[in-house]
PDB file of C-alpha atoms in Angstrom:
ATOM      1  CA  UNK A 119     -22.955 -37.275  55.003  1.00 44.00           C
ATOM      2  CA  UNK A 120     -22.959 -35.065  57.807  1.00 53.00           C
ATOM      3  CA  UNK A 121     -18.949 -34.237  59.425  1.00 53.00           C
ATOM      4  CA  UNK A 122     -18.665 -36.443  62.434  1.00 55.00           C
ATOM      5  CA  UNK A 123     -18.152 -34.079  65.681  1.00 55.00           C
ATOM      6  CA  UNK A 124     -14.506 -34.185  66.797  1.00 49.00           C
ATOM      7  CA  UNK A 125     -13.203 -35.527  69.977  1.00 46.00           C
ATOM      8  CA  UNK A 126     -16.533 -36.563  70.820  1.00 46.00           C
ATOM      9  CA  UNK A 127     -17.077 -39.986  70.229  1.00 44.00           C
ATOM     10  CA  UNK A 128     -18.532 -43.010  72.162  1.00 43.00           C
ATOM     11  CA  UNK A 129     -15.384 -44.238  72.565  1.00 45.00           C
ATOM     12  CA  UNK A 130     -14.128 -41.377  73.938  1.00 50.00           C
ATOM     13  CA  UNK A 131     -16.627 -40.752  76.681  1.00 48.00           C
ATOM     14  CA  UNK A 132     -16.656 -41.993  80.075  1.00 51.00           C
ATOM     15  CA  UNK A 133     -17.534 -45.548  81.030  1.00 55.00           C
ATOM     16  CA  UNK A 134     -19.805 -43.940  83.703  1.00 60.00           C
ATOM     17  CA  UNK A 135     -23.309 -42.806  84.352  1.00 70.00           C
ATOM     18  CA  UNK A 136     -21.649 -39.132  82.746  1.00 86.00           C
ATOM     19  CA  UNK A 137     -21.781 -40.642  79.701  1.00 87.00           C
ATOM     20  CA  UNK A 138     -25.398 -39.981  78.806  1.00 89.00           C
ATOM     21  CA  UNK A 139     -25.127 -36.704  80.073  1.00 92.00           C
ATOM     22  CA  UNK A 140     -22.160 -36.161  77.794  1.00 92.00           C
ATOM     23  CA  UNK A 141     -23.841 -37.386  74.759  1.00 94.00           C
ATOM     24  CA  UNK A 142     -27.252 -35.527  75.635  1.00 95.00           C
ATOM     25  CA  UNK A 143     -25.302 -32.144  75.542  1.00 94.00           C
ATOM     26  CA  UNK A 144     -23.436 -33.266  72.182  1.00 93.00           C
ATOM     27  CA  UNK A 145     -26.509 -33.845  71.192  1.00 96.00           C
ATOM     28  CA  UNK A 146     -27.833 -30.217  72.740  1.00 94.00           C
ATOM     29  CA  UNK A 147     -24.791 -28.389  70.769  1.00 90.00           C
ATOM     30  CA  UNK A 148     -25.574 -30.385  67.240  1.00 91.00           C
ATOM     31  CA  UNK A 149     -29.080 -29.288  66.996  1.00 93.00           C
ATOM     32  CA  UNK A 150     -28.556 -25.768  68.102  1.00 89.00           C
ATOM     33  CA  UNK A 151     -26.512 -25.395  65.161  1.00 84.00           C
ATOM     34  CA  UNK A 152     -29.346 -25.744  63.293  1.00 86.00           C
ATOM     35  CA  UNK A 153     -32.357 -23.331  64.823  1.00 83.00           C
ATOM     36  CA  UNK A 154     -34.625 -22.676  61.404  1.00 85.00           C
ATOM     37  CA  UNK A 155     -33.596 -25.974  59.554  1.00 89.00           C
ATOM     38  CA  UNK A 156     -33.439 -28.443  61.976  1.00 92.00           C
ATOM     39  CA  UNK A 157     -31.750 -32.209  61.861  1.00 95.00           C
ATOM     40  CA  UNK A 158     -32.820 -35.353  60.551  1.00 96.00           C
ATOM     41  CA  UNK A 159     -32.520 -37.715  63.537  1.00 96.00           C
ATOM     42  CA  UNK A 160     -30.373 -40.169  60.844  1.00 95.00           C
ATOM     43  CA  UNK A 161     -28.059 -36.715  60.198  1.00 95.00           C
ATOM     44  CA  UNK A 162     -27.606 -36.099  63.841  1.00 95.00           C
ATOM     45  CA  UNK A 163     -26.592 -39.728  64.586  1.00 95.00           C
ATOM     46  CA  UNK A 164     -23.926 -39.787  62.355  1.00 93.00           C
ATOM     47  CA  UNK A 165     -23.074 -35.845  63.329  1.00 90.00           C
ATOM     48  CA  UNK A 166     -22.606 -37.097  66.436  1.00 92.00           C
ATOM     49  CA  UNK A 167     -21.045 -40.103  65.947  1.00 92.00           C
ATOM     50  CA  UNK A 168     -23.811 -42.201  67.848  1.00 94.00           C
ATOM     51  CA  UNK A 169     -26.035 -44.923  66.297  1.00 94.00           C
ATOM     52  CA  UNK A 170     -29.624 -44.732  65.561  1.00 95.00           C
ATOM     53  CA  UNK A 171     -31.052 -46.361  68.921  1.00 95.00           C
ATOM     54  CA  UNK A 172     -29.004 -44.311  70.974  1.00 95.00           C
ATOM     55  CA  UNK A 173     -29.716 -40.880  69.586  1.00 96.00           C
ATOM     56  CA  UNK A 174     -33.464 -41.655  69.415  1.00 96.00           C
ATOM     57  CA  UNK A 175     -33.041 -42.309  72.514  1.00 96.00           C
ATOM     58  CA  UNK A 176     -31.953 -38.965  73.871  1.00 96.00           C
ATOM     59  CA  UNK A 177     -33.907 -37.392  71.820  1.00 96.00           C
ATOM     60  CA  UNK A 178     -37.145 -38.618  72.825  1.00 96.00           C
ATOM     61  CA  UNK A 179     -36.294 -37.383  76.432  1.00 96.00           C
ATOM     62  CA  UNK A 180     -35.166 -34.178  75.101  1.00 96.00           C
ATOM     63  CA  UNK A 181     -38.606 -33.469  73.409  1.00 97.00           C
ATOM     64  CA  UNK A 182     -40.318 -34.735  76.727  1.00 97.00           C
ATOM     65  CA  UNK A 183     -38.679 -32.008  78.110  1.00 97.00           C
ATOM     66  CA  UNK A 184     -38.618 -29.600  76.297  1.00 97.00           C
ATOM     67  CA  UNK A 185     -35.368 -28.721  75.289  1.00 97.00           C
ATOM     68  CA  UNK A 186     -35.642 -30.218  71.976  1.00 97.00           C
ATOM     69  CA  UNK A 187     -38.464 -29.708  69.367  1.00 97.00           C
ATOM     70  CA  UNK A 188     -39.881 -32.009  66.624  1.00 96.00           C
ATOM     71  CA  UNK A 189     -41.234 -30.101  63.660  1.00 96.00           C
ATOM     72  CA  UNK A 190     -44.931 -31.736  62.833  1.00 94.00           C
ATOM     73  CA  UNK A 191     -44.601 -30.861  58.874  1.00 94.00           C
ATOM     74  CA  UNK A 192     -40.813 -33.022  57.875  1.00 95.00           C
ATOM     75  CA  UNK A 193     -40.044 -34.375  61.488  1.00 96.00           C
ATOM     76  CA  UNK A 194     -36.727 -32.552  62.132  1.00 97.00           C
ATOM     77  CA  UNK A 195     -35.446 -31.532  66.193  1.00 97.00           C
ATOM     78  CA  UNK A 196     -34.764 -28.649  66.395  1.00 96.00           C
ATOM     79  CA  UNK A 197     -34.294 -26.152  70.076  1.00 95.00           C
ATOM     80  CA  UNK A 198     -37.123 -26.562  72.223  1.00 96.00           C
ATOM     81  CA  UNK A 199     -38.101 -23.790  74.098  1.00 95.00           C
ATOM     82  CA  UNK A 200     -36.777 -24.360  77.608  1.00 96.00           C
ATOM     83  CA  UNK A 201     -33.592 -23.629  76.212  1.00 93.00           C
ATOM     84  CA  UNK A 202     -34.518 -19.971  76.012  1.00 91.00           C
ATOM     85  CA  UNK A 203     -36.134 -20.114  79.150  1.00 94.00           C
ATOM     86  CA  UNK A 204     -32.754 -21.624  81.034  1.00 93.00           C
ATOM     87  CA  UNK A 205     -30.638 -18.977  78.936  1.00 89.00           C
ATOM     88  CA  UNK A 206     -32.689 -16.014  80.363  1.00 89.00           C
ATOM     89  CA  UNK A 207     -31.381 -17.101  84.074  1.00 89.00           C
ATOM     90  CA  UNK A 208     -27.881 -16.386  83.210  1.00 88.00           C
ATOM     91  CA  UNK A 209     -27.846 -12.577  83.173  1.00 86.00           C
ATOM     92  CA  UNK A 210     -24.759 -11.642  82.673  1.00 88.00           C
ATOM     93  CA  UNK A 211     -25.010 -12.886  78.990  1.00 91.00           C
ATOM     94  CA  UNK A 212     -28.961 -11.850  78.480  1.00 90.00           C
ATOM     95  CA  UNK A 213     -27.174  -8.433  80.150  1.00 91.00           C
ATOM     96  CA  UNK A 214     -24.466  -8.062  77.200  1.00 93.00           C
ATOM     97  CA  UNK A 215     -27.234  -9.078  74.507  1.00 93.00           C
ATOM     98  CA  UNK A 216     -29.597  -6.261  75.723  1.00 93.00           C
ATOM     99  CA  UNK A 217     -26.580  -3.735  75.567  1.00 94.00           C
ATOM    100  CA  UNK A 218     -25.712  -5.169  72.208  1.00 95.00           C
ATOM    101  CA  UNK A 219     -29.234  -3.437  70.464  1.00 94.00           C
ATOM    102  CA  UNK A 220     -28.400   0.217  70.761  1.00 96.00           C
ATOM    103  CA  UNK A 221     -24.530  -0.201  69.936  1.00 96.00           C
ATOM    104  CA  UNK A 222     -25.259  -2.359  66.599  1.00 96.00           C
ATOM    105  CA  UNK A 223     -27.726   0.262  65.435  1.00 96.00           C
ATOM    106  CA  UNK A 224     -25.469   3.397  65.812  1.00 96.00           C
ATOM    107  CA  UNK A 225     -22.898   1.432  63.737  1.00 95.00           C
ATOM    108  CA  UNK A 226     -25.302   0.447  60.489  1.00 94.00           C
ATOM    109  CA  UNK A 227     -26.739   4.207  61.124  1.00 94.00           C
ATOM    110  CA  UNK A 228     -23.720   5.536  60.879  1.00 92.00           C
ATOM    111  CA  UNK A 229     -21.573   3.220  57.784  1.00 90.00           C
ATOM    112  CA  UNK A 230     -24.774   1.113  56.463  1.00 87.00           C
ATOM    113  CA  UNK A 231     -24.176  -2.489  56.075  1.00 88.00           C
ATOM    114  CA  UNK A 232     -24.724  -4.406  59.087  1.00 90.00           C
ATOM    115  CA  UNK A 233     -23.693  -5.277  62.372  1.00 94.00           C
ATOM    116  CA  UNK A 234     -22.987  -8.281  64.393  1.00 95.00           C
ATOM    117  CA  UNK A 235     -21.851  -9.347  68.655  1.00 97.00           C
ATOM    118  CA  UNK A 236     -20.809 -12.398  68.953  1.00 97.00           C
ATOM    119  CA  UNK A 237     -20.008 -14.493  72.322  1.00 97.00           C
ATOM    120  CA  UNK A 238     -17.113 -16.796  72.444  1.00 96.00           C
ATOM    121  CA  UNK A 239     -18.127 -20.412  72.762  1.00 93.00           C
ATOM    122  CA  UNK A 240     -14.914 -22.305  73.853  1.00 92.00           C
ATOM    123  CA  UNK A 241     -13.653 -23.194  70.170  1.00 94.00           C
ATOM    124  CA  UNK A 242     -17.075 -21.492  68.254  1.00 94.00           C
ATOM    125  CA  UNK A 243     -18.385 -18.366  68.124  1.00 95.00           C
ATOM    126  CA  UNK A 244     -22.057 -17.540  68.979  1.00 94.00           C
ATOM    127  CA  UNK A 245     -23.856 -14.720  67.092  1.00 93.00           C
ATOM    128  CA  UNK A 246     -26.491 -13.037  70.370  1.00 94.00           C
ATOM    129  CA  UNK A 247     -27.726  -9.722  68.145  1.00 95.00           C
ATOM    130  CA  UNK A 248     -27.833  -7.965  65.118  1.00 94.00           C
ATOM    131  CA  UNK A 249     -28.838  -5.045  62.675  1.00 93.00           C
ATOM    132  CA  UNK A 250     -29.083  -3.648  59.884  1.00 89.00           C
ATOM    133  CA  UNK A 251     -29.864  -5.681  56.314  1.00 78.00           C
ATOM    134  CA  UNK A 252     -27.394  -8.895  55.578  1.00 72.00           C
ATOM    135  CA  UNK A 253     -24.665  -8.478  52.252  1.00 63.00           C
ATOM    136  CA  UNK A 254     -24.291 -11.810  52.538  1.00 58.00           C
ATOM    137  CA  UNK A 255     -25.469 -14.637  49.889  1.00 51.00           C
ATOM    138  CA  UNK A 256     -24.249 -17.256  51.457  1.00 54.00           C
ATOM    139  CA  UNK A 257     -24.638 -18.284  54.630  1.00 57.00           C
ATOM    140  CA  UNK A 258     -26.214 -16.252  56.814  1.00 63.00           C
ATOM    141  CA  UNK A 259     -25.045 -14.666  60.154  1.00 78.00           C
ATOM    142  CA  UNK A 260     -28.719 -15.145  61.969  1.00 83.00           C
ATOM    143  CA  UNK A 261     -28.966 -14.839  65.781  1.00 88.00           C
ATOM    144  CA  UNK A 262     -27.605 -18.087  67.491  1.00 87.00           C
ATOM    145  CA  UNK A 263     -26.028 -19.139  64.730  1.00 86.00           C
ATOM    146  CA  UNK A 264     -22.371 -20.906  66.142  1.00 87.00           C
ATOM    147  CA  UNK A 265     -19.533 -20.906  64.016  1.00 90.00           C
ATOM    148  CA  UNK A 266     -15.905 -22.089  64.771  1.00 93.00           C
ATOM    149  CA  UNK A 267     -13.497 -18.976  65.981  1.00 95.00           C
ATOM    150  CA  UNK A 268     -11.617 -19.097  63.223  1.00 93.00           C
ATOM    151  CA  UNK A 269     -13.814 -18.793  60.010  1.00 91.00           C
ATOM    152  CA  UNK A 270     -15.497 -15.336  60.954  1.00 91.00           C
ATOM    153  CA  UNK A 271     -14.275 -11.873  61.681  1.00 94.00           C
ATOM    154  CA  UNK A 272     -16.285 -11.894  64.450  1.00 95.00           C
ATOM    155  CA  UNK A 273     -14.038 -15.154  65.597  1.00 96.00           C
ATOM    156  CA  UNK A 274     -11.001 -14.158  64.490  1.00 96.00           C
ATOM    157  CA  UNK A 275     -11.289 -10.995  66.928  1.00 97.00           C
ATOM    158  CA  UNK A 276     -11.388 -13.054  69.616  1.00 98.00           C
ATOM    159  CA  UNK A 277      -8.599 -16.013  68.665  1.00 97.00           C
ATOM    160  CA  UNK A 278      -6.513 -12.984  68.337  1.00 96.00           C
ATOM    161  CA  UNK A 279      -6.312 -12.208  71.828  1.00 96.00           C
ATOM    162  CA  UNK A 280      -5.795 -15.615  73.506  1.00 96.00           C
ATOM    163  CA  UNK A 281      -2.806 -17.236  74.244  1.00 95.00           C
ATOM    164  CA  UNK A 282      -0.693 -18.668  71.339  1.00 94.00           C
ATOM    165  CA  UNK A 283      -1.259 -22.326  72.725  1.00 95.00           C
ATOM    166  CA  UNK A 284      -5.133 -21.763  73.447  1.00 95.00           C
ATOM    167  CA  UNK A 285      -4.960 -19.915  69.725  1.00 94.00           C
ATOM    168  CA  UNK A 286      -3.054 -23.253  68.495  1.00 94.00           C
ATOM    169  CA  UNK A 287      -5.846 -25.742  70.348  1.00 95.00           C
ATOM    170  CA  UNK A 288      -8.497 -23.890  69.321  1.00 96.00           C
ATOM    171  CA  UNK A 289      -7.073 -23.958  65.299  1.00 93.00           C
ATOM    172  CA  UNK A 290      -6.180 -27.642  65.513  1.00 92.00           C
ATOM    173  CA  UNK A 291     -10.263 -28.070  66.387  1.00 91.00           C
ATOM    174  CA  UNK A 292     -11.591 -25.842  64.048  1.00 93.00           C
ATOM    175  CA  UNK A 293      -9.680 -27.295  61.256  1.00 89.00           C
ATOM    176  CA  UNK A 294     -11.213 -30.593  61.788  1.00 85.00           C
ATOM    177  CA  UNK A 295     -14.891 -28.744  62.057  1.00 82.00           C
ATOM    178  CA  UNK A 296     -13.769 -27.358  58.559  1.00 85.00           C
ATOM    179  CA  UNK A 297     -12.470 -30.318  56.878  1.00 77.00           C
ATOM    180  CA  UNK A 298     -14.647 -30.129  54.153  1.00 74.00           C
ATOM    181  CA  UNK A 299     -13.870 -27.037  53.036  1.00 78.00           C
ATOM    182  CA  UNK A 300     -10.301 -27.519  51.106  1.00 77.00           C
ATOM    183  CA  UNK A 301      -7.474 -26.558  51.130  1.00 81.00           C
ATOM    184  CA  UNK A 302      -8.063 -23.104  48.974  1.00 83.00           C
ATOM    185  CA  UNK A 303     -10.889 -22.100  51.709  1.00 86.00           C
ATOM    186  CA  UNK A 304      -8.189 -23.300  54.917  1.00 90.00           C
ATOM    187  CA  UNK A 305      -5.230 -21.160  53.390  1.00 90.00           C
ATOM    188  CA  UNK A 306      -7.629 -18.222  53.304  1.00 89.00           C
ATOM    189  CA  UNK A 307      -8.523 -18.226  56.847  1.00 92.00           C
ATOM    190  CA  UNK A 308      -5.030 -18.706  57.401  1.00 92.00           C
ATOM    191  CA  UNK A 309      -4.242 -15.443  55.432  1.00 91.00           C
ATOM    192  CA  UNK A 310      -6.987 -13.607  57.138  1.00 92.00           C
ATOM    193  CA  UNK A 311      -5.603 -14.572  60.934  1.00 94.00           C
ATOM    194  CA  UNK A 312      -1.838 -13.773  59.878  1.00 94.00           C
ATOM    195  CA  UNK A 313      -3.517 -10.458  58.588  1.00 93.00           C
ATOM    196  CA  UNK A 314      -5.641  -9.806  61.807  1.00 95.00           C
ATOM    197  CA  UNK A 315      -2.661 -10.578  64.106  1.00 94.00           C
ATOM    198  CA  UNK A 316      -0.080  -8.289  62.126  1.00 93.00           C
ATOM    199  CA  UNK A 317      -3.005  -4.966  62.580  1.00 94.00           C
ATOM    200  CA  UNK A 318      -4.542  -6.108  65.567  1.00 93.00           C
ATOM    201  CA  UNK A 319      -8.031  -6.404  64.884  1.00 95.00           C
ATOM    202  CA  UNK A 320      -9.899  -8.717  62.669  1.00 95.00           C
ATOM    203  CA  UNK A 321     -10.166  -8.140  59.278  1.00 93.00           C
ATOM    204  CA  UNK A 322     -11.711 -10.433  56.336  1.00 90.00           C
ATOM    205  CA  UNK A 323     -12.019  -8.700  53.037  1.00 85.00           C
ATOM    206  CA  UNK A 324     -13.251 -11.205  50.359  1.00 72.00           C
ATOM    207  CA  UNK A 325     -11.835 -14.537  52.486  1.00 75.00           C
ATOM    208  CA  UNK A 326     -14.935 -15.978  53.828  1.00 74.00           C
ATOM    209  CA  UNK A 327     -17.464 -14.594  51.594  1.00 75.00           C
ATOM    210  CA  UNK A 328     -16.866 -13.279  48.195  1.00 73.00           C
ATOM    211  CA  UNK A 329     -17.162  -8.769  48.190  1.00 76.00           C
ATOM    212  CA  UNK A 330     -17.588  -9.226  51.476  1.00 83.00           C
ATOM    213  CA  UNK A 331     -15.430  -6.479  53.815  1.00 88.00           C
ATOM    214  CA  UNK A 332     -15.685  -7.170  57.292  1.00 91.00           C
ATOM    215  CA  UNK A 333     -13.948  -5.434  60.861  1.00 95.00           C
ATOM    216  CA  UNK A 334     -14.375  -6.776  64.115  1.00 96.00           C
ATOM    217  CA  UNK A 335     -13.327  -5.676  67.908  1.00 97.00           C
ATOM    218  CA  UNK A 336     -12.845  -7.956  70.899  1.00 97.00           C
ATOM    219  CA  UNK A 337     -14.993  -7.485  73.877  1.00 97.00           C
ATOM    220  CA  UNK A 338     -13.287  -8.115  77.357  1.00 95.00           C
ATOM    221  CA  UNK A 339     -15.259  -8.853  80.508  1.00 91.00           C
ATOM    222  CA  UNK A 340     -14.766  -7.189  83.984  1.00 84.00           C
ATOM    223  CA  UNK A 341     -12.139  -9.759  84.295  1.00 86.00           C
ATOM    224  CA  UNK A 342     -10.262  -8.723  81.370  1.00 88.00           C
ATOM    225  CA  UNK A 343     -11.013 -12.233  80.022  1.00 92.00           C
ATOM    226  CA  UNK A 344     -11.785 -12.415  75.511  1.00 95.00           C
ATOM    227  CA  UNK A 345     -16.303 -12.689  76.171  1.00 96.00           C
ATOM    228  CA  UNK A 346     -17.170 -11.538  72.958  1.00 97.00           C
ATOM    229  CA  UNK A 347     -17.004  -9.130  69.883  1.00 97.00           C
ATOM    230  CA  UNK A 348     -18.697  -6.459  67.595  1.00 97.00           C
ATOM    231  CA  UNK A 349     -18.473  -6.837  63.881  1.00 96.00           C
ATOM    232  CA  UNK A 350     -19.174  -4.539  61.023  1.00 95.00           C
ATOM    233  CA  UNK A 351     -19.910  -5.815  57.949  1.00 91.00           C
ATOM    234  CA  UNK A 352     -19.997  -3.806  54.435  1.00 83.00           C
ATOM    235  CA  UNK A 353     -20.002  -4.960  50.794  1.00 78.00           C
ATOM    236  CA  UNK A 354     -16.372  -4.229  49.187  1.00 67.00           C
ATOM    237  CA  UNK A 355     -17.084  -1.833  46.958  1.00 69.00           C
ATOM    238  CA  UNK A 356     -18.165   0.603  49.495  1.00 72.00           C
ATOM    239  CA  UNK A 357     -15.073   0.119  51.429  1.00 74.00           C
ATOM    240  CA  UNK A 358     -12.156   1.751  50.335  1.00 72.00           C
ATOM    241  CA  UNK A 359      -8.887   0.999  52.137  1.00 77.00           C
ATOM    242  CA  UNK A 360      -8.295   4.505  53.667  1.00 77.00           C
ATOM    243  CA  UNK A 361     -12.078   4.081  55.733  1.00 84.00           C
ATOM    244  CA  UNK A 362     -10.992   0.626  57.260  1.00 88.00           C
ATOM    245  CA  UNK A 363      -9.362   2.651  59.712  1.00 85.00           C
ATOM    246  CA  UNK A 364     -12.257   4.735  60.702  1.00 91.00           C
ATOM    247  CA  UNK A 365     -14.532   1.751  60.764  1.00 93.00           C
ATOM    248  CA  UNK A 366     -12.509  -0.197  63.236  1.00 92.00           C
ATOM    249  CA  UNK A 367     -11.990   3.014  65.241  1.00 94.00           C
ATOM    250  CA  UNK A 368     -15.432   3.142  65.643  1.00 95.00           C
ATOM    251  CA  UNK A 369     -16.318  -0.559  66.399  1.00 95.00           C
ATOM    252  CA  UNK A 370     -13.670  -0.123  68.870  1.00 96.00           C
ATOM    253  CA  UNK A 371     -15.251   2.982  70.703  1.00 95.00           C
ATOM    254  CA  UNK A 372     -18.482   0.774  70.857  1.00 96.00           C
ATOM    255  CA  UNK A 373     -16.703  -1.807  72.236  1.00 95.00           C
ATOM    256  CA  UNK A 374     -15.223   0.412  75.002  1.00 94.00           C
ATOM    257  CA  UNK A 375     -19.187   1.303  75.942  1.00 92.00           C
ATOM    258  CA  UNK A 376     -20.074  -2.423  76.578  1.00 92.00           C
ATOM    259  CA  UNK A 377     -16.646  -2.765  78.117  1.00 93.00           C
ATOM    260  CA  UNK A 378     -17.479  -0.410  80.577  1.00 89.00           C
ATOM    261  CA  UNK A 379     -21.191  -1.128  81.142  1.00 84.00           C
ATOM    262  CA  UNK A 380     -19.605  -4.805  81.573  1.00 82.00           C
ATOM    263  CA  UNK A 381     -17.261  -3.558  84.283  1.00 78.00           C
ATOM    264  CA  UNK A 382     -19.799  -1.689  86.372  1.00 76.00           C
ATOM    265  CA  UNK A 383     -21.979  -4.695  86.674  1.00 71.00           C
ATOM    266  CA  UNK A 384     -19.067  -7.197  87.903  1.00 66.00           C
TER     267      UNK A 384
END
């Protein structure tokens, strides 16, 4: 059975007319989670911690307006395409995604592997572009893919920088996202953030995904506020501990150019 969304159940939301609004978005966040595979309206009920009625419900009104999707071949919602028509009027993100391209593709031409931006998501992490070819076998990184800030590089970079009590928050969440993982799986994220804090940038060799090496960068905003992060991703044995510092050098020199580019449009 599905992990039940934290924080976010009926009980919790407002006895007001908000409250379908609140569970419509819940519902919004769920099945973006899940762009190629999609949800089972029974999976996203108990996801979400609503029953059946309710999140048909929603869901009907979602498809009638297109924000959510119902594949014709197993019946599974999935994003509907005004989504990506409301996210192209915010262009501040659709900016930083555009700028993303040419910056990704210098990295894998330069080191191989592949690269990664992310967006920060309040608690998650939000992967907007990529290149090069995935050394992953697990799960992969794909393009809107949202993963709590703590069990990625990518993340990581960005818990890093925050304050220790919106770092502490943000953990306390994540760990109940996560709570299927056990305990071997927590204590290595745990290892990898007490790593990334002491050399001050995010660094995951092996902890998320076995001969896995990954670096990643924060990306500030014109306000100097944590907006995102560039990743670079190799497989182990082609990353020997005296490059690490080259690779983050130059993730962090391509994170200066969207820093920049991000300043001059503010």
């Amino acid at each position: 059975m599905p992990t039940k969304v934290p924080d976010v159940s009926a009980g919790d939301l407002p006895r007001t007319g908000t409250q379908a609004i609140s569970r419509a978005v819940m519902v919004l966040k769920e099945v973006s989670t899940r762009g190629k595979f999609g949800w089972r309206m029974s999976d996203l009920a108990d996801r979400c911690g609503l029953d059946r009625a309710t999140t048909h419900r929603i869901l009907s009104c979602l498809v009638r307006e297109r924000m959510i999707t119902q594949r014709d071949e197993d019946r599974h919602y999935l994003p509907g395409p005004l989504l990506y028509e409301m996210g192209l009027a915010v262009p501040r993100y659709v900016g930083f995604q555009n700028a993303c391209a040419p910056v990704l593709r210098r990295l894998v031409k330069r080191f191989g592997g592949f690269s990664l931006a992310h967006v920060r998501s309040d608690t998650e992490s939000i992967c907007v572009a990529r290149a090069g070819a995935s050394v992953y076998v697990g799960n992969p990184m794909d393009v809107g893919s949202r993963w709590p800030l703590c069990a990625s590089a990518g993340g990581v970079a960005m818990l890093i920088e925050l304050p220790p009590e919106e770092r502490q928050r943000i953990w306390e969440q994540n760990l109940t996202q996560l709570r299927g993982r056990g305990r071997g799986a927590i204590g290595a994220l745990k290892a990898m953030i007490r790593q990334s804090e002491t050399l001050g940038f995010a660094f995951n060799r092996g902890q998320t995904a076995t001969g896995v090496v990954a670096v990643a960068c924060p990306v500030f905003d014109g306000r100097n506020c944590v907006f995102g992060s560039l990743v670079l991703v190799g497989l182990d044995q082609n990353v020997s501990e005296s490059s690490v510092l080259e690779l983050v050098k130059a993730v962090r020199r391509e994170a200066e150019v969207l820093m920049n580019g991000m300043a001059q449009a503010s």
